[in-house]
Amino acid sequence: MAWPLVIVGIAMGISLILVRVKSPMLFSVGMYLPLETTFAIFVGGLVRGFVDKQASKRGYNAAQKARVENAGVLTASGLIAGEALMGLVAAGVVAFKAWQAASDPSVQIAFPQVPGFTSIAAGWRSR
């Protein structure tokens, strides 16, 4: 295990807490997630800021602001769940295509180092 990186992470976490960063967890997530994911989080933050400004300009009372916030949380949760489900669907399509291609003799010619996988997949296909 890369213990120096773990120790650096612990030290950074403690220092962020001591400096009283508003949300050390968000800072940490931004450090280890790839740019595609962190950019989506950034865009979500921009949308949240825009909605908050619009709610304050319109003079909503506390109940209306809470309703707007709850609707935003539900929408974000739905988008996250939808992304996860679409990832599963995409993985299923890729697995199905690999299973379909396993019986093709050209796969064994192109990838001779994995005869076990192609034999197992071809066996499943023959059932």
Coordinates of N, CA and C in Angstrom, one line a residue:
M1 N 0.9 -1.2 0.0 CA 0.0 0.0 0.0 C 0.9 1.2 0.0
A2 N 0.4 2.3 -0.6 CA 1.1 3.5 -0.7 C 1.0 4.4 0.6
W3 N 1.6 4.0 1.7 CA 1.5 4.6 3.0 C 1.8 6.1 3.0
P4 N 2.8 6.5 2.2 CA 3.1 8.0 2.2 C 1.9 8.8 1.7
L5 N 1.2 8.3 0.7 CA 0.0 9.0 0.2 C -1.1 9.0 1.2
V6 N -1.3 7.9 1.9 CA -2.3 7.8 2.9 C -2.0 8.9 4.1
I7 N -0.7 8.9 4.5 CA -0.3 9.9 5.5 C -0.5 11.3 5.1
V8 N -0.2 11.6 3.8 CA -0.4 12.9 3.3 C -1.9 13.3 3.3
G9 N -2.7 12.3 2.9 CA -4.1 12.5 2.9 C -4.7 12.8 4.3
I10 N -4.2 12.1 5.3 CA -4.6 12.3 6.7 C -4.2 13.7 7.1
A11 N -2.9 14.0 6.8 CA -2.4 15.4 7.2 C -3.2 16.5 6.6
M12 N -3.6 16.3 5.3 CA -4.4 17.3 4.6 C -5.7 17.4 5.2
G13 N -6.4 16.3 5.5 CA -7.7 16.3 6.1 C -7.7 17.0 7.5
I14 N -6.7 16.7 8.3 CA -6.6 17.4 9.6 C -6.4 18.9 9.4
S15 N -5.5 19.2 8.5 CA -5.2 20.7 8.3 C -6.4 21.4 7.7
L16 N -7.2 20.8 6.9 CA -8.4 21.4 6.4 C -9.4 21.6 7.5
I17 N -9.5 20.7 8.4 CA -10.4 20.9 9.5 C -9.9 22.0 10.4
L18 N -8.6 22.0 10.7 CA -8.0 23.1 11.6 C -8.2 24.5 10.9
V19 N -8.1 24.6 9.6 CA -8.2 25.8 8.9 C -9.7 26.2 8.8
R20 N -10.6 25.3 9.2 CA -12.0 25.5 9.1 C -12.5 25.8 7.7
V21 N -12.1 24.9 6.8 CA -12.7 24.9 5.5 C -14.1 24.6 5.6
K22 N -15.0 25.3 4.8 CA -16.4 25.1 5.0 C -16.9 23.7 4.8
S23 N -16.3 23.0 3.8 CA -16.6 21.6 3.6 C -15.4 20.8 3.2
P24 N -14.7 20.2 4.1 CA -13.5 19.5 3.8 C -13.7 18.3 2.9
M25 N -14.9 17.7 3.0 CA -15.2 16.5 2.2 C -15.3 16.8 0.8
L26 N -16.0 18.0 0.4 CA -16.1 18.4 -1.0 C -14.7 18.6 -1.5
F27 N -13.8 19.2 -0.8 CA -12.4 19.5 -1.2 C -11.7 18.2 -1.5
S28 N -11.9 17.2 -0.6 CA -11.3 15.9 -0.8 C -11.8 15.2 -2.0
V29 N -13.1 15.2 -2.2 CA -13.7 14.5 -3.3 C -13.2 15.1 -4.6
G30 N -13.0 16.4 -4.6 CA -12.5 17.0 -5.8 C -11.0 16.7 -6.1
M31 N -10.3 16.2 -5.1 CA -8.9 15.8 -5.3 C -8.7 14.5 -5.9
Y32 N -9.6 13.5 -5.7 CA -9.4 12.2 -6.2 C -10.3 11.7 -7.3
L33 N -11.4 12.4 -7.6 CA -12.2 12.1 -8.7 C -11.7 12.6 -10.0
P34 N -12.0 12.0 -11.1 CA -11.5 12.5 -12.4 C -12.2 13.7 -12.8
L35 N -11.6 14.4 -13.7 CA -12.1 15.7 -14.1 C -13.6 15.7 -14.6
E36 N -14.0 14.6 -15.3 CA -15.3 14.5 -15.8 C -16.3 14.5 -14.7
T37 N -16.0 13.9 -13.6 CA -16.9 13.8 -12.5 C -16.9 15.1 -11.7
T38 N -15.8 15.7 -11.5 CA -15.7 16.9 -10.7 C -16.3 18.1 -11.5
F39 N -16.2 18.0 -12.8 CA -16.8 19.1 -13.6 C -18.3 19.1 -13.5
A40 N -18.9 17.9 -13.4 CA -20.3 17.7 -13.2 C -20.7 18.3 -11.9
I41 N -19.9 18.0 -10.9 CA -20.2 18.6 -9.5 C -20.1 20.1 -9.6
F42 N -19.1 20.6 -10.3 CA -19.0 22.1 -10.4 C -20.2 22.7 -11.1
V43 N -20.6 22.1 -12.2 CA -21.8 22.6 -12.9 C -23.0 22.6 -12.0
G44 N -23.2 21.5 -11.2 CA -24.3 21.4 -10.2 C -24.2 22.5 -9.2
G45 N -23.0 22.8 -8.7 CA -22.9 23.9 -7.8 C -23.3 25.3 -8.4
L46 N -22.9 25.5 -9.7 CA -23.3 26.7 -10.4 C -24.8 26.8 -10.5
V47 N -25.4 25.7 -10.8 CA -26.9 25.7 -10.9 C -27.5 26.0 -9.6
R48 N -27.0 25.4 -8.5 CA -27.5 25.6 -7.2 C -27.3 27.1 -6.8
G49 N -26.2 27.7 -7.1 CA -26.0 29.1 -6.8 C -27.0 30.0 -7.5
F50 N -27.2 29.6 -8.8 CA -28.2 30.4 -9.6 C -29.6 30.3 -9.0
V51 N -30.0 29.1 -8.7 CA -31.3 28.9 -8.1 C -31.5 29.6 -6.8
D52 N -30.4 29.6 -5.9 CA -30.5 30.3 -4.7 C -30.6 31.8 -4.9
K53 N -29.9 32.4 -5.8 CA -30.0 33.8 -6.1 C -31.4 34.2 -6.6
Q54 N -31.9 33.3 -7.5 CA -33.3 33.6 -8.0 C -34.3 33.5 -6.8
A55 N -34.1 32.6 -5.9 CA -35.1 32.4 -4.8 C -35.0 33.6 -3.9
S56 N -33.8 34.2 -3.7 CA -33.6 35.3 -2.8 C -34.2 36.6 -3.5
K57 N -34.0 36.7 -4.8 CA -34.5 37.9 -5.5 C -36.1 37.9 -5.5
R58 N -36.7 36.7 -5.5 CA -38.1 36.7 -5.6 C -38.8 36.8 -4.2
G59 N -38.0 36.9 -3.2 CA -38.5 37.1 -1.8 C -39.3 36.0 -1.3
Y60 N -38.9 34.8 -1.5 CA -39.6 33.6 -0.9 C -39.5 33.6 0.6
N61 N -40.5 33.1 1.2 CA -40.4 32.9 2.7 C -39.7 31.6 3.0
A62 N -39.5 31.3 4.2 CA -38.7 30.1 4.6 C -39.3 28.8 4.1
A63 N -40.6 28.7 4.1 CA -41.2 27.5 3.6 C -41.0 27.3 2.1
Q64 N -41.2 28.4 1.4 CA -41.0 28.3 -0.1 C -39.5 28.0 -0.4
K65 N -38.6 28.6 0.3 CA -37.2 28.3 0.1 C -36.9 26.9 0.3
A66 N -37.4 26.3 1.4 CA -37.2 24.9 1.7 C -37.8 24.0 0.6
R67 N -38.9 24.4 0.1 CA -39.6 23.6 -1.0 C -38.7 23.6 -2.2
V68 N -38.1 24.8 -2.6 CA -37.2 24.9 -3.7 C -36.0 24.0 -3.5
E69 N -35.4 24.1 -2.3 CA -34.3 23.3 -2.0 C -34.5 21.8 -2.0
N70 N -35.7 21.4 -1.5 CA -36.0 20.0 -1.6 C -36.2 19.5 -3.0
A71 N -36.8 20.3 -3.8 CA -37.0 19.9 -5.2 C -35.7 19.8 -5.9
G72 N -34.7 20.6 -5.6 CA -33.4 20.5 -6.2 C -32.6 19.3 -5.7
V73 N -32.8 18.9 -4.4 CA -32.1 17.7 -3.9 C -32.7 16.5 -4.6
L74 N -34.0 16.5 -4.7 CA -34.7 15.3 -5.4 C -34.3 15.2 -6.8
T75 N -34.2 16.3 -7.5 CA -33.8 16.3 -8.9 C -32.3 15.8 -9.0
A76 N -31.4 16.3 -8.2 CA -30.0 15.8 -8.2 C -29.9 14.4 -7.9
S77 N -30.7 13.9 -6.9 CA -30.7 12.5 -6.6 C -31.2 11.6 -7.7
G78 N -32.2 12.1 -8.4 CA -32.7 11.3 -9.5 C -31.7 11.3 -10.7
L79 N -31.0 12.4 -10.9 CA -30.0 12.4 -12.0 C -28.8 11.4 -11.6
I80 N -28.4 11.4 -10.4 CA -27.3 10.5 -9.9 C -27.8 9.1 -10.1
A81 N -29.0 8.7 -9.6 CA -29.5 7.4 -9.8 C -29.6 7.0 -11.2
G82 N -30.1 7.9 -12.1 CA -30.2 7.6 -13.5 C -28.9 7.4 -14.1
E83 N -27.9 8.1 -13.8 CA -26.5 7.9 -14.3 C -26.0 6.5 -13.9
A84 N -26.3 6.1 -12.7 CA -25.8 4.8 -12.2 C -26.5 3.7 -13.0
L85 N -27.9 3.9 -13.2 CA -28.6 2.9 -13.9 C -28.2 2.8 -15.4
M86 N -27.9 3.9 -16.0 CA -27.4 3.9 -17.4 C -26.0 3.3 -17.5
G87 N -25.2 3.4 -16.5 CA -23.9 2.8 -16.4 C -24.1 1.3 -16.4
L88 N -25.0 0.8 -15.6 CA -25.3 -0.7 -15.6 C -25.8 -1.2 -16.9
V89 N -26.7 -0.4 -17.6 CA -27.2 -0.8 -18.9 C -26.1 -0.8 -19.9
A90 N -25.2 0.2 -19.9 CA -24.0 0.2 -20.8 C -23.1 -1.0 -20.5
A91 N -22.9 -1.4 -19.3 CA -22.1 -2.5 -18.9 C -22.7 -3.8 -19.4
G92 N -24.0 -3.9 -19.3 CA -24.8 -5.1 -19.8 C -24.6 -5.2 -21.3
V93 N -24.7 -4.1 -22.0 CA -24.6 -4.2 -23.5 C -23.2 -4.6 -23.9
V94 N -22.2 -4.1 -23.2 CA -20.8 -4.5 -23.5 C -20.6 -6.0 -23.2
A95 N -21.2 -6.5 -22.0 CA -21.0 -7.9 -21.7 C -21.8 -8.8 -22.7
F96 N -22.9 -8.3 -23.1 CA -23.7 -9.1 -24.1 C -22.9 -9.2 -25.4
K97 N -22.3 -8.0 -25.9 CA -21.5 -8.1 -27.1 C -20.3 -9.0 -27.0
A98 N -19.7 -9.0 -25.8 CA -18.5 -9.9 -25.6 C -19.0 -11.3 -25.6
W99 N -20.1 -11.6 -25.0 CA -20.7 -13.0 -25.0 C -21.0 -13.4 -26.4
Q100 N -21.6 -12.5 -27.2 CA -21.9 -12.8 -28.6 C -20.7 -13.0 -29.5
A101 N -19.7 -12.2 -29.2 CA -18.5 -12.3 -30.0 C -17.6 -13.5 -29.7
A102 N -17.9 -14.1 -28.5 CA -17.0 -15.2 -28.0 C -17.1 -16.4 -28.9
S103 N -18.2 -16.6 -29.6 CA -18.4 -17.8 -30.4 C -17.8 -17.5 -31.8
D104 N -17.4 -16.3 -32.1 CA -16.8 -16.0 -33.4 C -15.4 -16.4 -33.4
P105 N -14.9 -17.2 -34.4 CA -13.6 -17.7 -34.4 C -12.5 -16.6 -34.5
S106 N -12.9 -15.5 -35.1 CA -11.9 -14.4 -35.3 C -11.5 -13.8 -33.9
V107 N -12.4 -14.0 -32.9 CA -12.0 -13.5 -31.5 C -10.8 -14.3 -31.0
Q108 N -10.8 -15.6 -31.2 CA -9.8 -16.4 -30.8 C -8.5 -16.2 -31.6
I109 N -8.6 -15.8 -32.8 CA -7.5 -15.4 -33.6 C -6.9 -14.1 -33.1
A110 N -7.8 -13.1 -32.9 CA -7.3 -11.8 -32.5 C -6.8 -11.8 -31.1
F111 N -7.3 -12.6 -30.2 CA -6.9 -12.6 -28.8 C -6.6 -14.0 -28.3
P112 N -5.5 -14.6 -28.8 CA -5.1 -16.0 -28.5 C -4.7 -16.1 -27.0
Q113 N -4.4 -15.0 -26.3 CA -4.0 -15.2 -24.9 C -5.1 -15.4 -24.0
V114 N -6.4 -15.3 -24.4 CA -7.5 -15.5 -23.5 C -8.4 -16.7 -24.0
P115 N -7.8 -17.8 -24.3 CA -8.7 -18.9 -24.8 C -9.6 -19.4 -23.7
G116 N -9.3 -19.3 -22.5 CA -10.2 -19.7 -21.4 C -11.5 -18.9 -21.4
F117 N -11.3 -17.6 -21.5 CA -12.5 -16.8 -21.5 C -13.4 -17.1 -22.7
T118 N -12.8 -17.2 -23.9 CA -13.6 -17.4 -25.1 C -14.2 -18.8 -25.0
S119 N -13.6 -19.8 -24.5 CA -14.1 -21.1 -24.4 C -15.3 -21.1 -23.4
I120 N -15.2 -20.5 -22.3 CA -16.2 -20.4 -21.3 C -17.4 -19.7 -21.9
A121 N -17.2 -18.5 -22.5 CA -18.3 -17.8 -23.1 C -18.9 -18.5 -24.2
A122 N -18.2 -19.3 -25.0 CA -18.7 -20.1 -26.1 C -19.6 -21.2 -25.5
G123 N -19.1 -21.8 -24.4 CA -19.9 -22.8 -23.7 C -21.2 -22.3 -23.2
W124 N -21.2 -21.1 -22.7 CA -22.5 -20.5 -22.2 C -23.4 -20.2 -23.4
R125 N -22.8 -19.9 -24.5 CA -23.6 -19.5 -25.7 C -24.2 -20.8 -26.3
S126 N -23.6 -21.9 -26.2 CA -24.1 -23.2 -26.7 C -25.3 -23.7 -25.9
R127 N -25.5 -23.2 -24.7 CA -26.6 -23.7 -23.9 C -28.0 -23.4 -24.4

